[in-house]
XYZ file of C-alpha atoms in Angstrom:
633
model
C 102.779 136.791 33.396
C 102.878 140.147 31.623
C 104.028 142.628 34.253
C 104.983 146.181 34.811
C 106.103 146.196 38.414
C 106.309 149.152 40.756
C 109.193 149.265 43.239
C 108.533 146.955 46.171
C 109.843 148.635 49.303
C 110.888 146.546 52.291
C 111.644 148.237 55.604
C 114.486 146.549 57.511
C 114.763 147.131 61.271
C 117.910 146.156 63.194
C 116.923 146.401 66.848
C 120.416 145.580 68.129
C 121.779 148.740 66.490
C 118.490 150.682 66.593
C 118.864 151.299 62.851
C 116.539 151.019 59.901
C 116.845 151.185 56.139
C 114.706 150.608 53.045
C 115.501 148.220 50.210
C 113.831 147.688 46.862
C 113.049 143.951 46.771
C 111.219 143.885 43.458
C 113.376 140.858 42.581
C 111.595 138.828 45.276
C 108.096 140.177 44.743
C 108.175 139.614 40.978
C 108.444 135.849 41.515
C 106.639 135.328 44.823
C 104.072 138.176 44.865
C 104.184 138.849 48.615
C 103.083 137.285 51.905
C 104.297 133.751 52.526
C 106.000 133.362 49.145
C 108.203 136.439 49.348
C 108.912 136.051 53.069
C 109.949 132.399 52.727
C 112.419 133.346 49.995
C 113.860 136.109 52.200
C 114.170 133.847 55.260
C 115.699 131.088 53.142
C 118.358 133.581 52.032
C 118.983 135.496 55.242
C 118.272 133.279 58.269
C 121.100 131.003 59.486
C 120.367 127.304 59.915
C 119.711 126.259 63.521
C 119.030 129.848 64.565
C 117.460 130.126 68.009
C 113.830 131.161 67.400
C 113.975 133.341 70.518
C 117.473 134.638 69.795
C 118.463 137.931 68.132
C 119.436 136.154 64.904
C 115.833 135.157 64.151
C 113.898 137.433 61.829
C 110.269 138.471 62.096
C 108.593 139.509 58.845
C 105.334 141.435 58.549
C 104.266 141.101 54.913
C 101.425 142.421 52.801
C 100.562 141.230 49.298
C 99.878 142.818 45.907
C 96.123 143.037 46.646
C 96.371 144.241 50.258
C 94.621 147.571 50.721
C 92.720 147.535 47.416
C 89.237 148.042 48.816
C 87.354 144.873 47.860
C 85.877 142.141 50.043
C 88.769 140.039 51.359
C 91.640 142.481 50.781
C 92.778 143.343 54.295
C 94.984 140.554 55.606
C 98.694 140.532 56.336
C 101.163 137.763 57.185
C 103.678 137.344 60.007
C 106.477 134.901 59.248
C 109.429 133.619 61.255
C 111.133 130.554 62.670
C 108.651 129.226 65.218
C 109.611 128.964 68.913
C 106.810 126.411 69.306
C 108.059 123.931 66.682
C 111.618 124.973 65.824
C 110.544 124.946 62.177
C 108.690 127.135 59.740
C 106.272 129.616 61.328
C 103.530 131.687 59.729
C 100.384 133.428 60.909
C 97.791 135.772 59.408
C 95.552 138.545 60.652
C 92.869 140.855 59.339
C 91.867 144.343 60.351
C 93.490 147.616 59.351
C 97.205 146.942 59.871
C 97.927 145.417 56.441
C 96.162 148.131 54.416
C 97.792 150.872 56.508
C 101.225 149.351 55.877
C 100.631 149.392 52.119
C 99.288 152.950 52.239
C 102.412 153.942 54.178
C 104.496 152.737 51.238
C 105.811 149.362 52.397
C 105.192 145.806 51.247
C 106.991 144.258 54.210
C 108.815 145.000 57.452
C 111.716 142.738 58.431
C 112.752 142.893 62.078
C 116.084 141.477 63.235
C 118.283 141.733 66.325
C 117.179 142.486 69.882
C 116.775 145.824 71.639
C 118.338 146.354 75.070
C 115.160 148.056 76.317
C 111.550 147.806 75.091
C 110.794 149.824 71.950
C 107.976 150.284 69.500
C 108.180 151.058 65.797
C 106.254 154.010 64.389
C 105.734 153.956 60.595
C 104.007 156.700 58.667
C 104.045 157.591 54.960
C 107.422 156.156 54.028
C 109.150 157.113 57.289
C 110.019 155.053 60.363
C 111.043 155.790 63.916
C 111.967 153.579 66.898
C 110.536 154.890 70.169
C 110.921 154.089 73.848
C 108.305 151.555 75.011
C 109.421 151.023 78.603
C 106.250 152.602 79.918
C 104.191 150.256 77.692
C 105.916 147.068 78.854
C 103.574 144.957 80.945
C 100.427 146.551 79.527
C 97.555 144.817 77.751
C 97.317 145.055 73.960
C 94.311 147.399 73.946
C 95.961 149.803 76.387
C 99.044 149.856 74.153
C 96.879 150.790 71.167
C 95.261 153.650 73.077
C 98.499 155.046 74.494
C 100.340 154.968 71.170
C 97.379 156.663 69.434
C 97.580 159.446 72.041
C 101.355 159.739 71.735
C 101.416 160.016 67.934
C 98.273 162.176 67.903
C 96.314 160.033 65.455
C 93.327 157.951 66.533
C 93.308 156.204 63.140
C 96.721 154.601 63.716
C 96.749 150.795 63.497
C 98.806 149.052 66.187
C 100.050 145.452 66.196
C 101.146 144.697 69.749
C 101.971 142.007 72.266
C 100.684 141.821 75.820
C 102.330 140.147 78.823
C 101.985 136.736 77.147
C 104.381 137.787 74.396
C 106.691 139.521 76.862
C 106.820 136.353 78.980
C 107.707 134.303 75.888
C 104.702 131.996 76.029
C 105.637 129.776 73.108
C 102.214 130.214 71.504
C 101.953 133.954 72.110
C 100.260 135.811 69.271
C 100.231 139.363 67.928
C 97.035 141.394 68.322
C 96.318 144.361 66.112
C 93.649 146.859 67.115
C 92.212 144.987 70.139
C 91.012 141.717 68.599
C 92.508 140.912 65.198
C 94.983 138.107 65.891
C 98.008 136.691 64.095
C 97.404 133.706 66.276
C 99.600 130.714 65.546
C 103.211 129.515 65.740
C 104.330 131.776 68.604
C 104.983 134.884 66.507
C 104.205 137.024 69.584
C 106.956 135.279 71.557
C 109.475 136.175 68.838
C 108.316 139.780 69.073
C 108.704 139.648 72.852
C 112.188 138.147 72.590
C 113.224 141.163 70.534
C 111.823 143.620 73.121
C 109.558 144.974 70.381
C 106.306 145.903 72.107
C 104.398 147.138 69.079
C 104.425 148.346 65.497
C 102.202 151.350 64.839
C 101.447 152.296 61.255
C 99.565 155.018 59.458
C 99.457 155.650 55.727
C 97.608 158.379 53.890
C 98.487 157.440 50.303
C 96.146 155.410 48.133
C 97.114 151.888 47.122
C 97.786 152.154 43.354
C 95.243 150.478 41.071
C 96.391 149.759 37.502
C 92.897 149.901 35.963
C 90.516 151.885 38.190
C 87.511 151.432 35.917
C 87.850 147.649 35.665
C 88.474 147.399 39.412
C 85.367 149.412 40.320
C 83.261 147.296 37.988
C 84.356 144.185 39.909
C 83.549 145.384 43.426
C 79.866 144.493 43.494
C 80.424 141.135 41.795
C 83.082 140.230 44.363
C 80.866 141.247 47.293
C 77.856 139.375 45.865
C 79.873 136.194 45.308
C 81.327 136.371 48.816
C 77.881 136.768 50.381
C 76.287 134.107 48.161
C 78.681 131.503 49.485
C 79.480 131.193 53.172
C 79.301 134.953 53.605
C 75.657 135.250 54.686
C 76.142 132.695 57.469
C 79.375 134.381 58.540
C 77.597 137.736 58.688
C 74.761 136.340 60.795
C 76.617 134.003 63.145
C 80.372 134.281 62.584
C 82.494 131.171 62.156
C 80.853 129.673 65.270
C 77.705 129.242 63.177
C 79.214 125.922 62.066
C 79.611 124.552 65.578
C 76.197 122.918 65.837
C 76.481 121.189 62.449
C 79.891 119.795 63.400
C 78.357 118.481 66.617
C 75.464 116.917 64.707
C 77.800 115.193 62.234
C 80.063 113.874 65.010
C 83.029 116.097 64.188
C 83.150 118.547 67.105
C 86.375 118.029 69.112
C 85.227 117.318 72.668
C 87.008 116.285 75.866
C 90.490 116.466 74.305
C 89.352 114.621 71.137
C 88.088 111.650 73.182
C 84.527 112.473 72.089
C 83.095 113.989 68.914
C 79.772 115.354 70.175
C 79.068 117.690 73.076
C 75.863 117.760 75.102
C 76.294 121.487 75.730
C 76.917 122.370 72.066
C 73.746 124.441 71.625
C 74.775 126.708 74.518
C 78.004 127.832 72.830
C 77.147 128.070 69.141
C 77.121 131.186 66.986
C 73.331 131.341 66.970
C 73.204 131.385 70.777
C 75.924 134.021 70.913
C 73.986 136.202 68.440
C 70.806 135.929 70.517
C 72.417 136.616 73.895
C 75.677 138.529 74.325
C 76.469 139.852 70.848
C 76.437 143.646 70.687
C 77.865 144.391 67.255
C 79.909 143.129 64.309
C 83.429 144.203 63.413
C 84.877 144.082 59.948
C 88.014 144.582 57.920
C 88.088 147.604 55.570
C 86.169 147.069 52.361
C 84.596 143.760 53.461
C 80.888 142.987 53.163
C 81.024 139.844 55.326
C 81.769 141.387 58.760
C 82.201 138.015 60.479
C 83.951 139.269 63.635
C 81.755 139.189 66.746
C 81.632 141.943 69.351
C 80.252 140.756 72.696
C 79.519 142.382 76.025
C 79.009 140.554 79.306
C 78.082 142.078 82.654
C 77.591 139.951 85.739
C 79.758 137.114 87.037
C 82.258 138.088 84.360
C 82.816 141.524 82.857
C 83.772 141.227 79.186
C 84.952 144.367 77.409
C 83.407 144.622 73.900
C 86.539 146.392 72.615
C 88.241 142.990 72.584
C 85.692 141.495 70.183
C 84.200 138.083 70.837
C 84.875 134.364 70.347
C 84.768 132.730 66.942
C 84.482 128.999 66.216
C 88.019 127.923 67.115
C 87.720 129.641 70.497
C 84.211 128.397 71.274
C 85.480 124.871 70.642
C 88.976 125.090 72.178
C 87.885 126.835 75.394
C 84.437 125.202 75.209
C 83.712 121.692 73.947
C 87.341 120.565 74.100
C 87.321 121.329 77.848
C 83.632 120.282 78.236
C 82.688 123.895 79.079
C 79.202 125.034 78.023
C 79.389 128.478 79.675
C 79.465 131.045 76.853
C 80.230 133.888 79.268
C 83.304 132.073 80.614
C 84.424 131.322 77.040
C 83.988 135.001 76.130
C 86.008 136.052 79.173
C 88.705 133.589 78.172
C 88.717 135.053 74.669
C 89.049 138.582 76.054
C 91.971 137.549 78.280
C 93.760 135.807 75.404
C 93.434 138.978 73.309
C 94.616 141.189 76.174
C 97.590 138.997 77.020
C 98.253 138.087 73.346
C 98.112 134.290 73.467
C 96.612 131.965 70.871
C 93.184 130.670 71.870
C 93.654 127.338 70.029
C 96.934 126.384 71.703
C 95.671 127.767 75.013
C 92.528 125.600 74.925
C 94.458 122.466 73.914
C 96.970 123.115 76.718
C 94.167 123.504 79.274
C 92.419 120.324 78.049
C 95.768 118.532 78.377
C 96.056 119.774 81.973
C 92.460 118.681 82.712
C 93.226 115.177 81.508
C 96.401 115.098 83.612
C 94.265 116.188 86.594
C 91.617 113.542 85.854
C 94.272 110.825 85.732
C 96.071 111.951 88.873
C 99.211 113.335 87.227
C 98.343 116.826 88.492
C 96.817 117.645 91.872
C 95.342 120.774 93.435
C 98.728 121.378 94.980
C 100.234 121.440 91.463
C 97.505 123.723 90.116
C 97.643 126.267 92.925
C 94.269 125.174 94.272
C 92.394 125.260 90.941
C 89.912 122.431 90.404
C 90.735 121.293 86.870
C 87.698 119.048 86.499
C 86.209 118.795 83.024
C 83.592 121.472 82.372
C 84.898 123.986 84.929
C 84.708 127.292 83.044
C 86.077 129.230 86.003
C 89.191 127.020 85.927
C 89.696 127.822 82.230
C 89.614 131.550 82.970
C 91.990 131.209 85.917
C 94.437 129.030 84.006
C 94.637 131.500 81.103
C 95.974 134.123 83.527
C 98.504 131.666 84.935
C 99.709 130.645 81.468
C 100.091 134.238 80.265
C 101.975 135.238 83.422
C 103.911 131.935 83.596
C 102.800 131.378 87.178
C 102.932 127.905 88.754
C 101.484 125.214 86.475
C 100.996 127.948 83.886
C 104.758 128.122 83.386
C 104.803 124.501 82.209
C 101.714 124.865 80.012
C 103.142 128.044 78.445
C 105.744 125.811 76.786
C 103.076 124.063 74.687
C 101.755 120.533 75.143
C 104.735 118.787 73.560
C 107.207 120.225 76.065
C 104.674 120.070 78.922
C 104.191 116.336 78.335
C 107.949 115.812 78.269
C 108.127 117.594 81.630
C 105.174 115.793 83.269
C 105.804 112.380 81.660
C 103.986 109.312 83.015
C 102.328 108.599 79.678
C 100.915 112.098 79.212
C 102.590 112.225 75.790
C 99.647 110.146 74.511
C 97.193 113.008 75.029
C 99.533 115.839 74.041
C 97.638 116.845 70.906
C 100.100 118.420 68.480
C 101.873 118.015 65.150
C 105.537 119.053 65.100
C 104.890 120.829 68.405
C 101.893 122.960 67.369
C 98.556 122.137 68.971
C 95.685 120.715 66.902
C 92.965 123.094 65.700
C 89.301 122.325 66.328
C 88.599 120.028 63.372
C 88.297 116.259 63.717
C 90.774 114.419 61.421
C 88.811 111.171 61.740
C 85.827 112.958 60.184
C 87.862 115.019 57.707
C 90.578 112.770 56.319
C 91.876 115.389 53.895
C 92.311 117.857 56.761
C 94.056 115.100 58.731
C 96.557 114.587 55.913
C 97.162 118.330 55.757
C 97.641 118.437 59.553
C 100.299 115.737 59.327
C 102.205 117.312 56.443
C 101.911 120.942 57.560
C 105.315 122.593 57.758
C 104.142 124.873 60.559
C 102.418 121.983 62.316
C 98.702 121.251 62.470
C 96.819 124.007 60.632
C 93.140 124.077 59.680
C 93.835 126.789 57.087
C 96.340 124.926 54.918
C 93.762 123.148 52.764
C 90.072 123.449 52.060
C 88.043 121.044 54.158
C 86.673 117.775 52.837
C 83.079 119.024 52.726
C 84.010 121.667 50.150
C 84.551 119.071 47.443
C 81.326 117.151 47.994
C 79.410 119.440 45.636
C 79.819 119.864 41.889
C 79.129 123.568 42.427
C 82.593 123.866 43.979
C 84.530 122.343 41.089
C 87.279 124.453 39.513
C 88.586 122.603 36.442
C 90.768 125.601 35.566
C 93.074 124.567 38.434
C 92.550 120.812 38.190
C 89.664 120.367 40.650
C 87.295 118.529 38.313
C 84.552 115.923 38.657
C 87.060 113.055 38.933
C 88.027 114.359 42.387
C 84.568 114.400 43.978
C 84.800 112.007 46.961
C 82.163 109.410 47.739
C 82.269 110.399 51.407
C 84.020 112.897 53.647
C 85.915 110.169 55.455
C 87.251 108.300 52.435
C 91.024 107.922 51.941
C 91.690 107.593 48.205
C 94.105 108.983 45.596
C 91.499 111.535 44.465
C 91.243 112.940 47.992
C 95.023 113.240 48.244
C 95.173 115.013 44.889
C 92.393 117.422 45.920
C 94.337 118.228 49.101
C 97.503 118.957 47.127
C 95.738 121.258 44.650
C 93.752 123.120 47.297
C 96.928 123.556 49.373
C 98.598 125.195 46.383
C 95.569 127.467 46.095
C 95.892 128.348 49.779
C 99.573 129.085 49.182
C 98.518 131.504 46.446
C 95.960 133.183 48.725
C 98.655 133.503 51.408
C 101.014 135.141 48.924
C 98.445 137.580 47.542
C 97.549 138.045 50.778
C 93.731 137.656 50.766
C 91.078 136.352 53.159
C 90.339 132.663 52.629
C 86.872 133.054 54.166
C 85.709 135.200 51.254
C 87.210 133.289 48.305
C 86.605 130.039 46.429
C 85.123 127.582 47.199
C 83.136 129.526 49.797
C 82.786 132.794 47.937
C 84.566 134.866 45.274
C 85.216 132.705 42.239
C 88.696 132.045 40.885
C 88.060 133.823 37.583
C 86.807 136.884 39.477
C 90.001 136.826 41.539
C 92.036 136.724 38.315
C 90.220 139.813 37.060
C 90.738 141.619 40.366
C 94.424 140.685 40.289
C 94.844 142.050 36.772
C 92.902 145.261 37.473
C 94.966 146.016 40.594
C 98.442 144.993 39.407
C 98.236 145.222 35.637
C 99.721 141.728 35.487
C 98.002 139.336 33.084
C 98.217 135.831 34.537
C 96.279 132.604 34.140
C 94.990 130.630 37.141
C 97.597 127.927 36.524
C 100.425 130.486 36.417
C 99.353 131.933 39.734
C 98.802 128.491 41.235
C 102.504 127.842 40.640
C 103.186 130.657 43.126
C 101.339 128.629 45.755
C 103.141 125.412 44.840
C 106.480 127.224 44.971
C 105.717 128.501 48.478
C 104.954 124.955 49.711
C 108.252 123.710 48.347
C 110.104 126.611 49.932
C 108.671 126.003 53.407
C 109.357 122.267 53.072
C 112.973 123.026 52.085
C 113.230 125.371 55.091
C 112.116 122.561 57.407
C 114.451 120.075 55.686
C 117.468 122.199 56.557
C 116.181 122.397 60.161
C 116.136 118.589 60.403
C 112.463 117.723 59.767
C 111.801 114.556 57.748
C 108.957 112.203 56.898
C 109.003 110.892 60.498
C 107.603 114.272 61.582
C 104.601 114.020 59.223
C 102.450 112.226 61.791
C 99.228 112.651 63.735
C 98.779 112.303 67.494
C 98.022 108.739 68.546
C 94.627 109.764 69.939
C 93.194 110.988 66.633
C 94.350 107.834 64.882
C 92.362 105.613 67.249
C 88.686 104.846 66.433
C 86.002 107.059 67.931
C 84.052 105.272 70.645
C 80.736 107.106 70.269
C 78.683 109.438 68.101
C 77.718 109.411 64.413
C 81.279 108.422 63.439
C 81.639 105.666 66.040
C 84.395 103.271 64.994
C 85.957 105.764 62.583
C 89.735 106.100 63.003
C 92.749 107.272 61.037
C 94.925 104.130 60.977
C 98.674 104.635 60.730
C 98.976 102.384 57.678
C 96.285 104.432 55.915
C 98.157 107.656 56.713
C 101.377 106.130 55.353
C 99.652 105.221 52.081
C 98.262 108.748 51.814
C 101.728 110.181 52.511
C 103.247 108.094 49.708
C 100.648 109.446 47.282
C 100.986 112.980 48.607
C 104.774 113.005 48.156
C 104.339 111.526 44.680
C 101.897 114.260 43.643
C 104.206 116.900 45.107
C 107.351 115.475 43.502
C 109.006 114.856 46.865
C 111.302 112.065 47.990
C 109.166 109.382 49.680
C 111.841 108.321 52.154
C 112.544 111.735 53.626
C 109.541 113.790 52.517
C 111.769 116.457 50.946
C 111.461 118.165 47.547
C 113.578 116.431 44.920
C 116.186 118.248 42.868
C 113.978 117.716 39.807
C 110.904 119.317 41.416
C 112.896 122.318 42.676
C 114.416 122.809 39.220
C 110.970 122.557 37.604
C 109.742 125.353 39.903
C 112.779 127.547 39.219
C 114.093 127.182 42.784
C 117.744 126.745 41.823
C 118.947 128.744 44.819
C 117.242 126.184 47.091
C 119.032 123.365 45.261
C 122.373 125.122 45.851
C 121.556 125.703 49.526
C 120.508 122.087 50.164
C 123.505 120.769 48.229
C 125.881 122.833 50.391
C 124.287 121.280 53.466
C 124.535 117.774 52.007
C 120.752 117.340 52.076
C 120.215 116.453 48.404
C-alpha cells in the first residue's frame, strides 16, 4: 500500500494505579489497520499466557478503525477485544451507534484498559483528554440510567456512554456492553471483564472532525455507497430489521426451535419482523451517517411495559428468546430484550441458557424447587422474562445459568452436556448448521466460539450476482445447494472469513457491505479517499487473513487445538422433521471439511495451528518467536 499515516493515538488506562497515558501506536496500525487486527497484535504482545480473564492482568481494548467516523453508510462500528471469561480463549465483540465515531473525533483510535480499581469508576474522554471519576453512585444502576446520569454530570447530552448494568457487575460470563441504551457489544462476556475491573462506563465526546484525505472524492462516493447498501439487503433491513428474515428461515426449515430439536416453529408468524412492524414498532434507530436504519424501537403497554429507549428485538433475539424456547409472545420477547439491555447481558447466550434450562426441566433434571417456583415449560414467555432477572442478578438457578451452558451442564450433569449448545464455551447463534454447512464449519473453527458473523452465510454464494473474482470468489465456487459439503464451499468460507476479518479491522458494518450491499470496489475507493492509502482488494484481504492467524495463534498458546473445533452433538444429528428432515452434519463430514479448511489456511492438520511457513508468509515473525519460546511450533 502507498501510505502517509497520521499518528495513531492509543489511550492506556491502568485502573490499579488510577493512571492514564497516551502512546503513538502507528507501528501497529500501519500493518493491521485497526479493530481486531491491531488489538490482536497488542494482546499478543502484552497479555500474559494463562491470564485470568476476570483478573486484573487481563486487558480490555475498545478499538475503532481507519474508516470509523467518516460519515458514510456503515462507518459507525467499534470493536471490544479481550480474553473471554466465557471460553478462556480469544474474545471479540462489535457494536454500532455513536461511541466509535465519538472516540475517533476525540482523537483516539483505541482505549486499552488494564488493572482493577478498588472502587467503581468511570472514564470520561473528551477531545484528547481523559479523566477517571467516581462511579460508586452508579454501581447497581441500569445502563440507560448510567447514560442519563453521566450526561447530566458532564453537562453534555450528546455524550456517548458505553456501560454495564448489574449483569456485568455480577460477572455473568456472557455479560455485554451497552452503549446509548440499546447498541450492544454482545458476545464473549466483554461486559464481565469490564465488571471485574470495576469500570462502570466509558463516556466519550469529541468535537473534532475525522480527517478525510480527499474530501471531494469522498463526497462523490456517499450517494453511491448509500444506493448500493439499500439496493442489497438494505431495503428489507429498513422495513423490517434483521427479524425480517425469520419467516423465510422458518419456511426453509432453518429456524432454530426447541433448543435445535426442531427447525420450524408454528408460532413463527407471530414473532417476525413484519409482525413487529405492524404492531409494537414505534420508530427506527440508526448509526450516524447510515441510510439503512435497521434498529427497531418498540413500545409495549399492558401486561408488560417496554421502554422504547431500550430499542427493540432483532432477529437473534426474536429467535433466541422466541422460537428456541417455543415462545410466540412478541411482547414477552420485547420485554426480555429490554431487560437484557438494561442488565447488559447477551440475548443469544441468555436465550440458549434458558432453552437449556427448559430442557432440563422437561427431562426432570430441574424441578420447581430448583427454579424458585418458575414453571419452565416450553413456550412460557413469562418464565423467560423471570429467568432473565434471575440470571442477571445471579439468584438461585440463575447463578448456575449465568456461568454459560458449558459450565451449567458440568454442574447439573446427568447427560445434560448433550443439549448444552456451545462451541468452545460460547453459545450457538440462531442459524441452523445442518441447513447452512458453511456456517457450521465457521462455528466449529471460530476462535471466539460459535459466531454467525465470522463468515457470509451459504445463501450469499448461490447467486452469480454476488461473485467477487477480485478476491477469489468466482463462478467455480457457486455451490449446487446450501447444504452441500464440498471443497468449493470450504474455500468460499475461508475467503469470506478473510473478508470479514478485513471488515472487522476497518471497522465497518457487515450488514451494509458486500455481498449484501456496498461493493468491494466502492469500499476500496472509500478507503483511499478517507486514508489516502492506495491498496488493492487482495492487499487489504491479507489484513483479514493476518487477523485470523493471529487469533488462532492466541488460542494455540492458551491450549486450544483441533479437538476444540467441534460442533455440539445435537446439531450433528439428523433433523427429524421439516423441509430438511434427515439432514445432519455427520462428524466424519466435519472432519473432512476441517482437513480442507486447514489446508487452505496453511495450518497444521493435526493440531489446527498456523504453520511456521504460513506465519512467515504473512509477516508474523513475532508470532513465530512467541510460539517457539513456548515450544508450540
